[in-house]
Short mmCIF file of C-alpha atoms in Angstrom, two decimals:
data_model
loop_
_atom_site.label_atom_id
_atom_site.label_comp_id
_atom_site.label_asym_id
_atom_site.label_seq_id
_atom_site.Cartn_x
_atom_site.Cartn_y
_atom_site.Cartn_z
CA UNK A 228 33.20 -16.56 -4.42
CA UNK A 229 32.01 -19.79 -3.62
CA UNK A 230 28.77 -20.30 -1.85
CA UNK A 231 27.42 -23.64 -0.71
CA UNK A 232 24.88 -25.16 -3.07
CA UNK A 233 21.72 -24.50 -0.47
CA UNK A 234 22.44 -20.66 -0.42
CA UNK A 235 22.57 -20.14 -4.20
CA UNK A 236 19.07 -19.68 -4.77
CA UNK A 237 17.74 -19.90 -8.38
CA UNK A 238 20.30 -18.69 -10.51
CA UNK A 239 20.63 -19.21 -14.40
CA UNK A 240 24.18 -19.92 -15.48
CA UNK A 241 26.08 -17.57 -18.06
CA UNK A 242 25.57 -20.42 -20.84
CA UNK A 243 22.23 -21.47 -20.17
CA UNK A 244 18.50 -20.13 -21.79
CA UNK A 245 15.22 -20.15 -19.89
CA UNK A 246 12.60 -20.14 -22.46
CA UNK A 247 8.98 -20.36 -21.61
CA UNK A 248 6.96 -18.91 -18.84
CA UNK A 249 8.09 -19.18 -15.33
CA UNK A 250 7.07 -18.13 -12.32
CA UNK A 251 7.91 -18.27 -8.45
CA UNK A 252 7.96 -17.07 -5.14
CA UNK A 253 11.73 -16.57 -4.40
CA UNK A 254 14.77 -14.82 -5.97
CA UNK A 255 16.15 -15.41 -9.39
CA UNK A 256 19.55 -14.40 -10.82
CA UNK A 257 19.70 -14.14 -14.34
CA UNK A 258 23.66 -14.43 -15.88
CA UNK A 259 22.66 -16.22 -18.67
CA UNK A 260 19.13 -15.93 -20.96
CA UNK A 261 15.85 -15.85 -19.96
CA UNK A 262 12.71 -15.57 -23.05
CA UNK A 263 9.39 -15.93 -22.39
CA UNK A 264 7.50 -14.18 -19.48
CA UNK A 265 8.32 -14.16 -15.67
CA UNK A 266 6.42 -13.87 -12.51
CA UNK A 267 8.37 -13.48 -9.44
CA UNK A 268 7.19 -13.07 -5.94
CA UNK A 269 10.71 -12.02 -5.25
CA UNK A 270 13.90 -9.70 -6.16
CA UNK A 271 15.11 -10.33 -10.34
CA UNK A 272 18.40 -9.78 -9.93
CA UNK A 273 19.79 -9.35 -13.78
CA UNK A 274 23.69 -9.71 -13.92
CA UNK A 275 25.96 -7.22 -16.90
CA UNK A 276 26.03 -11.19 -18.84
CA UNK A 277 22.27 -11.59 -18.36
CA UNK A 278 20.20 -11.10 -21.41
CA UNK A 279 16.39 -10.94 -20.34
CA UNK A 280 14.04 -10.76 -23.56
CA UNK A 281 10.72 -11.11 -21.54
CA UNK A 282 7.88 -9.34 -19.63
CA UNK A 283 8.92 -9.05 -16.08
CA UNK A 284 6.19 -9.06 -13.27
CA UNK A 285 8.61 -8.85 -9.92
CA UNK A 286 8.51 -7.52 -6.64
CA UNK A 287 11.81 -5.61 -7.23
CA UNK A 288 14.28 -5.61 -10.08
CA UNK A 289 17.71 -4.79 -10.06
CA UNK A 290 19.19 -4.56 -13.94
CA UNK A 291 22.91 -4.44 -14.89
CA UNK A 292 22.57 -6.48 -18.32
CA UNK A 293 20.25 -6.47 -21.25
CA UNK A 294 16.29 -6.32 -20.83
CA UNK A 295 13.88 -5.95 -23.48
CA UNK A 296 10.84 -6.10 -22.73
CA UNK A 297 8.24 -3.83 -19.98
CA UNK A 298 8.77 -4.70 -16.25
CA UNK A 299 5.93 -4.26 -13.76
CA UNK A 300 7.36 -4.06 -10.20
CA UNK A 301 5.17 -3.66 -6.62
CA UNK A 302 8.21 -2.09 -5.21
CA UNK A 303 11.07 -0.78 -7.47
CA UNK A 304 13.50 -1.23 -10.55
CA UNK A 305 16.86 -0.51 -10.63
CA UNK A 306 18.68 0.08 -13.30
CA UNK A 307 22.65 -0.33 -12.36
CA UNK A 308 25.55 1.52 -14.46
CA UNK A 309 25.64 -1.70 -16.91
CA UNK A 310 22.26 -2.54 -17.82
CA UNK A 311 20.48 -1.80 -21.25
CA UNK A 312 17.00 -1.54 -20.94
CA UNK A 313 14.16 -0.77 -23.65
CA UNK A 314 10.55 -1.14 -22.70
CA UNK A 315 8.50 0.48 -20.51
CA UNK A 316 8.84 0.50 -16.75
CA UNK A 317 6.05 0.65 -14.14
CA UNK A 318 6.80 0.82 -10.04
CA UNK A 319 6.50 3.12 -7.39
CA UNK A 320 10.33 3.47 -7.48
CA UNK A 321 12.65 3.80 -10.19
CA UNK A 322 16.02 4.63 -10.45
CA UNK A 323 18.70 4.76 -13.33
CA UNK A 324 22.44 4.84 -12.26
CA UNK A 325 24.53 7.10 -13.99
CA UNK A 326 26.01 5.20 -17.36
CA UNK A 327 22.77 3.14 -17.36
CA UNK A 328 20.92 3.09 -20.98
CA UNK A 329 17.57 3.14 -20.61
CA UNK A 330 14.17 4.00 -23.56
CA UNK A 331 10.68 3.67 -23.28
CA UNK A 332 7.88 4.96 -20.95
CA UNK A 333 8.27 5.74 -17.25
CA UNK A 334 5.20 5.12 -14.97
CA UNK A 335 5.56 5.81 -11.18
CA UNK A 336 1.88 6.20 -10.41
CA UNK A 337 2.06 7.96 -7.79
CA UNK A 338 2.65 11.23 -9.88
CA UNK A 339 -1.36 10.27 -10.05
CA UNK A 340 -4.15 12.34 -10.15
CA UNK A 341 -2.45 15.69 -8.77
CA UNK A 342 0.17 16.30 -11.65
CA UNK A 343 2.96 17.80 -11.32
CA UNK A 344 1.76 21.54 -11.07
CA UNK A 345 -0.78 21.17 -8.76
CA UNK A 346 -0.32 24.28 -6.92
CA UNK A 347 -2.86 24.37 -4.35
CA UNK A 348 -1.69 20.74 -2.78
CA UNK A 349 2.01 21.23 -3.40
CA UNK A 350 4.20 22.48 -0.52
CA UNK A 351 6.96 25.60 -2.27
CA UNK A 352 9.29 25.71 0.47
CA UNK A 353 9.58 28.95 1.55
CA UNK A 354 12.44 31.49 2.34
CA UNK A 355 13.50 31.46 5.88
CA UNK A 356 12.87 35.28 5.91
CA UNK A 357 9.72 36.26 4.86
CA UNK A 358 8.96 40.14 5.23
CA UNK A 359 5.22 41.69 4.73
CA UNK A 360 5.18 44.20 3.02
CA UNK A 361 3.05 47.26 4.29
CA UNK A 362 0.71 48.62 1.42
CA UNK A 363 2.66 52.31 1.36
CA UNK A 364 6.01 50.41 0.47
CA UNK A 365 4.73 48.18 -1.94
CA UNK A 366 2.83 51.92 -3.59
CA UNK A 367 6.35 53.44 -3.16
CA UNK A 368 8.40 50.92 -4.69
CA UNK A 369 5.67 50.62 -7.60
CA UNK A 370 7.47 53.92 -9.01
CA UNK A 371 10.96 52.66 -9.54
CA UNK A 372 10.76 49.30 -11.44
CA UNK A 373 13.41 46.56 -10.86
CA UNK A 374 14.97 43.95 -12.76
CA UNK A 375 14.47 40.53 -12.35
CA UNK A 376 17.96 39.29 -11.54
CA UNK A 377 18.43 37.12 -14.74
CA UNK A 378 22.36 37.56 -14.83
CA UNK A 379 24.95 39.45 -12.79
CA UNK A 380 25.50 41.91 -15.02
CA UNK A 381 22.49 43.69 -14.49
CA UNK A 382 23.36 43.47 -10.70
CA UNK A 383 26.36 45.17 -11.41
CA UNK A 384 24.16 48.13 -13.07
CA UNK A 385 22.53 51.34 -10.90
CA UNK A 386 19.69 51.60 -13.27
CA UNK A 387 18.86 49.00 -15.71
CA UNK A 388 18.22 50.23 -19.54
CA UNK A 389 14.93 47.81 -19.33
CA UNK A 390 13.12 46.72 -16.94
CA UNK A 391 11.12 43.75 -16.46
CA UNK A 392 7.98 43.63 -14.94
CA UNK A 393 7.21 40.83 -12.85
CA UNK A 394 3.80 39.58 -11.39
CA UNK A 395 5.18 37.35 -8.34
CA UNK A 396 2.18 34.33 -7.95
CA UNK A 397 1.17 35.94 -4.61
CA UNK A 398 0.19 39.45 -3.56
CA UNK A 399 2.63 39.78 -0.13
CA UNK A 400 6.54 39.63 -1.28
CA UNK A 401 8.97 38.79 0.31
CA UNK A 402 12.71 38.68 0.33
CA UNK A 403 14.06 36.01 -2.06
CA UNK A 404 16.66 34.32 -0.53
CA UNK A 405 19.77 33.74 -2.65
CA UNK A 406 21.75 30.35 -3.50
CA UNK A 407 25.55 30.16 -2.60
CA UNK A 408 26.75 29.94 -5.76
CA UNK A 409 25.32 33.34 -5.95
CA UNK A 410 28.23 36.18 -4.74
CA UNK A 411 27.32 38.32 -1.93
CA UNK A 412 26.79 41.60 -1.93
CA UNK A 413 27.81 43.07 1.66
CA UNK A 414 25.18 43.73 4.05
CA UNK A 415 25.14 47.20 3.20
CA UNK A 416 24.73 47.29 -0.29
CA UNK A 417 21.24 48.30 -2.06
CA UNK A 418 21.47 45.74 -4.52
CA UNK A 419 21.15 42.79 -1.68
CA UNK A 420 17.51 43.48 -1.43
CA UNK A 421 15.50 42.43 -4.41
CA UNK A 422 12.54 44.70 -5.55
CA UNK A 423 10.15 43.11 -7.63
CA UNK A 424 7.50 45.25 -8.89
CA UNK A 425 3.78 44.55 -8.05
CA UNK A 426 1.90 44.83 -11.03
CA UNK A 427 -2.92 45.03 -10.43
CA UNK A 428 -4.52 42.70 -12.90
CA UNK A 429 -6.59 45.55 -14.58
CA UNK B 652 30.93 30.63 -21.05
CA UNK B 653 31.01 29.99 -17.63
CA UNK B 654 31.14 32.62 -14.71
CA UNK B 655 28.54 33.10 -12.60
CA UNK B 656 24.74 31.38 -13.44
CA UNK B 657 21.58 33.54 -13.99
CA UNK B 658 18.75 32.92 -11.34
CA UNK B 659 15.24 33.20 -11.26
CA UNK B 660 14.34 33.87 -8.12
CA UNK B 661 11.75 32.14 -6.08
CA UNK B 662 8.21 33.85 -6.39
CA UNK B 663 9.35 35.09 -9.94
CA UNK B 664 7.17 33.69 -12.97
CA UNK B 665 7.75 34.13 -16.09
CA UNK B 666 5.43 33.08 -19.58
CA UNK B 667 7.30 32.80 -22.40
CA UNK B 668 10.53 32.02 -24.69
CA UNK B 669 14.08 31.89 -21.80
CA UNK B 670 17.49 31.50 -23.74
CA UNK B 671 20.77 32.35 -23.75
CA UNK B 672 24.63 30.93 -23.36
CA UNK B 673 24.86 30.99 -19.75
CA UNK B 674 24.09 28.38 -17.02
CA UNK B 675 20.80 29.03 -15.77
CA UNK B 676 19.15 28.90 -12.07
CA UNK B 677 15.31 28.44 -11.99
CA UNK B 678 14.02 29.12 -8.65
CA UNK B 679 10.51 30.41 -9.58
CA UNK B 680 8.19 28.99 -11.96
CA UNK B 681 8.75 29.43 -16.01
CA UNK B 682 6.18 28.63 -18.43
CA UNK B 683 6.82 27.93 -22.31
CA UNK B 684 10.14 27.80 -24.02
CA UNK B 685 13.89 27.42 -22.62
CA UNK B 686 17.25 27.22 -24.59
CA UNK B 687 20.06 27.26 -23.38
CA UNK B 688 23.19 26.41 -24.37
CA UNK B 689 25.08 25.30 -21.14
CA UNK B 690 23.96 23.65 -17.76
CA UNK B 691 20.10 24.69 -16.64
CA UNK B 692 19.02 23.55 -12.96
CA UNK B 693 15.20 23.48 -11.48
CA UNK B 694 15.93 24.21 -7.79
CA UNK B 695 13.41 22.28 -5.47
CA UNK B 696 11.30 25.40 -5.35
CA UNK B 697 11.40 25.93 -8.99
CA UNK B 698 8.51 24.78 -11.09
CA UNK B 699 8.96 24.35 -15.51
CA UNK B 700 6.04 23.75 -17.47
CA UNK B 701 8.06 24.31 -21.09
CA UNK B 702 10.06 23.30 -23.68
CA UNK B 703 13.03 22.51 -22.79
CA UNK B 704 16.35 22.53 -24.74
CA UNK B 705 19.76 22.77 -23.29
CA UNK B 706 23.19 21.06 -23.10
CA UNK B 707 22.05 19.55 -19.58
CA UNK B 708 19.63 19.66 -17.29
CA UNK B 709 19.65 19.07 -12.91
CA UNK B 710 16.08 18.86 -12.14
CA UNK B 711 15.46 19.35 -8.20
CA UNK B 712 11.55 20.51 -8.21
CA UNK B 713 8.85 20.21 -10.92
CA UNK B 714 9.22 20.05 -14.86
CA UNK B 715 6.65 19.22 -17.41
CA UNK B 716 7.29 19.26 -20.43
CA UNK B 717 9.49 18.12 -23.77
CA UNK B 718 12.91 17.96 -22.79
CA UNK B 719 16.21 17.78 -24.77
CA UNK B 720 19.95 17.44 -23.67
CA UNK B 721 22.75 17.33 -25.69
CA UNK B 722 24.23 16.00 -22.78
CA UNK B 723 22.43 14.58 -19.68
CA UNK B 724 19.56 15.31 -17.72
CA UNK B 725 19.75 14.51 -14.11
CA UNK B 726 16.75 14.14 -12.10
CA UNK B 727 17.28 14.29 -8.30
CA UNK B 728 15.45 12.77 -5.58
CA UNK B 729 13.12 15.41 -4.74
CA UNK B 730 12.46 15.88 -8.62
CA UNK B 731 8.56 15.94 -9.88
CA UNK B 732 9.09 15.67 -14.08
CA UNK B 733 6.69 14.43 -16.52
CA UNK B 734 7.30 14.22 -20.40
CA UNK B 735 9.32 12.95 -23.24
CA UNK B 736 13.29 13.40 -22.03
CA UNK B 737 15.70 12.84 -24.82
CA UNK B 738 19.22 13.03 -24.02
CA UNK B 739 22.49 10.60 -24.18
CA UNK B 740 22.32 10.50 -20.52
CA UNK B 741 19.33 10.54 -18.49
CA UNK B 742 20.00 9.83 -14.57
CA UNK B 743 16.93 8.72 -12.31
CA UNK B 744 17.90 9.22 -8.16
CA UNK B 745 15.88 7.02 -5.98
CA UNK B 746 13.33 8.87 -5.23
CA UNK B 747 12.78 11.02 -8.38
CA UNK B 748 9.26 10.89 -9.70
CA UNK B 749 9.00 10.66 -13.78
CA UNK B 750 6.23 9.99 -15.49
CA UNK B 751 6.70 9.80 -19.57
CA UNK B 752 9.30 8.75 -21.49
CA UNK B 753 12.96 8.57 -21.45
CA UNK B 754 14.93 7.81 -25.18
CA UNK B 755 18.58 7.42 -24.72
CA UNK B 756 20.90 5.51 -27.08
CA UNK B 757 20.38 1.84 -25.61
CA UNK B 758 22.74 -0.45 -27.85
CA UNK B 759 20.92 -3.45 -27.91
CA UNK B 760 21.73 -6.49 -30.34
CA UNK B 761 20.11 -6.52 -33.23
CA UNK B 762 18.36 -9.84 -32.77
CA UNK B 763 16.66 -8.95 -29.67
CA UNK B 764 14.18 -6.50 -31.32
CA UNK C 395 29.92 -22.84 -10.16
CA UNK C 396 29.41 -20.41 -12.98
CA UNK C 397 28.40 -23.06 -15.01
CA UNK C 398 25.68 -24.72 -13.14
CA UNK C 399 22.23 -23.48 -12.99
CA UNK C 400 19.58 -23.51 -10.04
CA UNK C 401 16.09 -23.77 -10.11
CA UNK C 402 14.62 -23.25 -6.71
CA UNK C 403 11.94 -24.97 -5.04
CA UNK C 404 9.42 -22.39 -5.47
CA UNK C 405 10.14 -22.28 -8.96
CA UNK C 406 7.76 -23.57 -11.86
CA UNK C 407 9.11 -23.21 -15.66
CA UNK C 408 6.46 -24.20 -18.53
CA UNK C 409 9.20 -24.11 -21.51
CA UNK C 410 12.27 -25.38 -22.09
CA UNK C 411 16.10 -25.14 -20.27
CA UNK C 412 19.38 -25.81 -22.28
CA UNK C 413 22.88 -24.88 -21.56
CA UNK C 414 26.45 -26.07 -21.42
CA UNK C 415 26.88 -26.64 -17.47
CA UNK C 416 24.82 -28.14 -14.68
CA UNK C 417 21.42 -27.94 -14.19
CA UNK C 418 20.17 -28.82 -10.61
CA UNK C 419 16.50 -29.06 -10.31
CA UNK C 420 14.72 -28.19 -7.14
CA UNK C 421 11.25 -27.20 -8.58
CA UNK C 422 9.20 -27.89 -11.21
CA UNK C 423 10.41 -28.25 -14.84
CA UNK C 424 7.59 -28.80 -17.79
CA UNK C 425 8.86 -29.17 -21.36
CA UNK C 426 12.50 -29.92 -22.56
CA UNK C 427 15.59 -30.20 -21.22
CA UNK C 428 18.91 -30.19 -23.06
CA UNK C 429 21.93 -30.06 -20.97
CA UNK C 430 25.11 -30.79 -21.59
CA UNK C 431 27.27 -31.66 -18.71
CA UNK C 432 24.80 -33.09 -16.28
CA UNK C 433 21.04 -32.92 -15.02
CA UNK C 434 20.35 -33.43 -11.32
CA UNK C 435 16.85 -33.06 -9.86
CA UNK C 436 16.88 -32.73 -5.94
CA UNK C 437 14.12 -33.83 -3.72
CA UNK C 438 11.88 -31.62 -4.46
CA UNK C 439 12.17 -31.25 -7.93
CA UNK C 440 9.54 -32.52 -10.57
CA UNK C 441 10.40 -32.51 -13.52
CA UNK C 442 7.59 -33.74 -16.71
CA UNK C 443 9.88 -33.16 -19.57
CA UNK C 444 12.17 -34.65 -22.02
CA UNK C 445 15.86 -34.89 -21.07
CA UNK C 446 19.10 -35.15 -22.96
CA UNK C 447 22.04 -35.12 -21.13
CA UNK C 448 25.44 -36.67 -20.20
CA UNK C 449 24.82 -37.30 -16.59
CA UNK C 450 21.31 -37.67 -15.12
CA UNK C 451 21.15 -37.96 -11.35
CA UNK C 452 17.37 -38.37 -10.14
CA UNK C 453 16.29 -37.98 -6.44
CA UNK C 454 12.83 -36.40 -7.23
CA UNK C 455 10.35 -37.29 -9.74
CA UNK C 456 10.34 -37.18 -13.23
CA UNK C 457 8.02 -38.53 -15.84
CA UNK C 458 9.11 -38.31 -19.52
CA UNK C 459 12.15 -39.43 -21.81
CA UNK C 460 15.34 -39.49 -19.74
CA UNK C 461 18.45 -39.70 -22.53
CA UNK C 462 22.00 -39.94 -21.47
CA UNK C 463 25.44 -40.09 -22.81
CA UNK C 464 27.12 -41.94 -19.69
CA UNK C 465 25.05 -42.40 -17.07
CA UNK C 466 21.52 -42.12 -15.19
CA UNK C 467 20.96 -42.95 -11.58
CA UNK C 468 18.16 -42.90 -9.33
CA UNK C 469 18.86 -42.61 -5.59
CA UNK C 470 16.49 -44.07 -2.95
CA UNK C 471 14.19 -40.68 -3.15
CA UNK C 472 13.84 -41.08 -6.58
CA UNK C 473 10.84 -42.07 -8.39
CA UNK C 474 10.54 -42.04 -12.39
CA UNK C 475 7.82 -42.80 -15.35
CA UNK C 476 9.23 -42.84 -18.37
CA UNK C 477 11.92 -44.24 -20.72
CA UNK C 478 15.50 -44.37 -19.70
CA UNK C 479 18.28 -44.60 -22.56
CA UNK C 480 21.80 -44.62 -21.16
CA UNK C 481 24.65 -46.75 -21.44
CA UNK C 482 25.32 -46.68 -17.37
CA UNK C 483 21.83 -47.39 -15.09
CA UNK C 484 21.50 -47.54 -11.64
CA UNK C 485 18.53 -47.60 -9.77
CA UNK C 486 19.03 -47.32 -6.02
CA UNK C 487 17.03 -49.48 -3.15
CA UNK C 488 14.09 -47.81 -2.42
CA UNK C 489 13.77 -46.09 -6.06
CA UNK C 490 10.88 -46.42 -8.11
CA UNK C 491 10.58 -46.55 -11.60
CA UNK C 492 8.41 -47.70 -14.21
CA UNK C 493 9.02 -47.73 -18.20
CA UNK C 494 11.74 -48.77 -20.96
CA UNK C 495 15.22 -49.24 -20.21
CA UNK C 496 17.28 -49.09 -23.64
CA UNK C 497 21.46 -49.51 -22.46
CA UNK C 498 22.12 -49.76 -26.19
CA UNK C 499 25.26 -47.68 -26.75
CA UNK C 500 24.64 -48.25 -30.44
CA UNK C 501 20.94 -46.29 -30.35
#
């Protein structure tokens, strides 16, 4: 696939090495070697021959050879089936394709400050039924414990030989929808309606 | 070992040690240990803070933790992790957030490190 | 095509290229170049470096040590300081150049 010489771009050839620092404001293909460090105001495209032993400061990279070294992109690195990649990566987007090898530290940033259990800013989708449950049932169904559906055989049991008892993370319950992998039961049966039992903190 | 996978539901938490043979369903929230010796997913609404260690892992909602895979861990685009994941596989969807590390078996020449 | 590399305008390398193929130089080059087919800087390439090469075509500027094994040649854009050592020179109308010539195919 022949392109004219003007539409190439900057490209380094399967037999040739860049050593040194370079830097620029377009977009580089690497198929041959590149040592040193590189600033790019542009997309690093790394080909499966490329063989990149550098620190990468890019806009976005996209890796299916050989990088070792940490890359720092403003917008995202890609790691493609082929590439091999040790060091650590930092962008608001990263991705690694199934088949890709990849070690070192991750940093997205925008995890940030919140974490990833930060309950109170985090939206738990929610079941597309949600019941209340009037005080009296919630007293009534205090009496008969239920098990916390953990495998289908103890769905397939009347009364369980233990039960667990389960503090749900908010007061109201409500009906827990189930995932299709899941078999129905039929709209009749007992069993389709979870009870969880609410347990006061003493 | 297959058959049907056990769920925890969403709105269930549980503190302490999960493990078993079958494939696993976390809806709710789990906090501490999980081992499991076949395929364990974190549905979106699910969230992990634990140690994890299974034969693979489908992360869809939040994980913290250490996490090992004899096989691969696959973290999906609406996927909130942070920790060390070991495994000989580790997928990232666009879109995923990680923070932490990843070690899979890289193969790279000798004279490059 | 595989064999020839590009460095874009926008492009600055402080190091050193070497390869096999082509090299075609449309930015800026500092340092060493060893390449062994041909080197060709464009327009708009500078290069301030030492070259080896077989074929050195020169349309931009270059200040340095331009060696070749057949040929150099400056077209009318092309402006050089240095030394040139090749057995084949031509320097083009309009080119300018200052510094050694050495045609010596013994050297």
């Amino acid at each position: 696939m022949a392109k004219p010489m003007a539409e190439v771009g900057t490209r380094i050839a399967p037999d040739f090495l860049l050593k040194g620092k370079i830097s620029g404001d377009e977009d580089m293909v690497v198929a041959g070697r590149l040592e040193g460090s590189l600033e790019l105001a542009g997309t690093l495209y790394v080909e499966p021959s490329g063989v990149v032993k550098a620190d990468l400061r890019v806009e976005r990279a996209v890796i299916a050879g050989v990088v070792v070294g940490n890359v720092e992109a403003s917008e995202s690195i890609q790691i493609a089936p082929e590439g091999r990649v040790m060091g650590d990566l930092h962008a608001p987007r990263v991705s690694i394709a199934e088949g890709a090898r990849y070690a070192g530290a991750v940093d997205m940033g925008d995890l940030g400050e919140r974490g990833v259990f930060d309950e109170a800013k985090t939206q738990v989708p929610r079941p597309a039924a949600r019941v209340r449950m009037p005080p009296e049932v919630v007293a009534e169904r205090r009496a008969a414990p239920a098990p916390v559906l953990l495998s289908d055989e103890a769905a397939g049991r009347s009364r369980p030989p233990t039960p667990t008892i389960i503090e749900p993370s908010r007061s109201t319950v409500g009906l827990v929808s189930s995932p299709s992998t899941r078999p129905q039961p039929s709209e009749n049966d007992p069993r389709r309606r979870k009870r969880i039992v609410v347990k006061k903190r003493s | 070992m297959a058959g049907t996978p056990g769920i925890i539901g969403k709105g269930i938490r549980i503190k302490g040690e999960l493990s078993g043979t079958g494939d696993l369903v976390i809806e709710g929230t789990v906090e501490g240990r999980v081992q499991l010796d076949n395929h364990l997913i974190i549905e979106s609404s699910g969230a992990v803070s634990a140690q994890i260690d299974v034969e693979r892992l489908t992360v869809l909602g939040r994980a913290a933790g250490d996490i090992e895979a004899r096989t691969k861990v696959e973290l999906k685009a609406s996927a909130r992790v942070e920790g060390d994941i070991r495994a000989p596989s580790v997928v990232l969807e666009d879109g995923a957030a990680f923070r932490g590390t990843i070690h899979m078996e890289v193969g790279i020449p000798e004279e490059l490190l | 095509m595989s064999t020839t590399t590009v460095i874009g305008a926008s492009i600055i390398v402080d190091g050193e290229i070497s390869g096999e193929g082509r090299l075609v130089v449309q930015g800026t080059v500092r340092g060493r170049v060893q390449v062994k087919t041909a080197v060709q800087v464009e327009r708009t390439g500078a290069v301030d470096a030492e070259v080896d090469t077989d074929q050195a075509l020169i349309s931009g500027t270059v200040k340095g040590r331009v060696s070749a094994r057949t040929r150099v040649e400056l077209t009318p854009d092309g402006r050089m300081s240095g030394d040139l050592k090749a057995p084949r020179i031509l320097i083009a109308d309009g080119a300018q150049f200052r510094g050694n010539v050495d045609m010596d195919e013994r050297g």
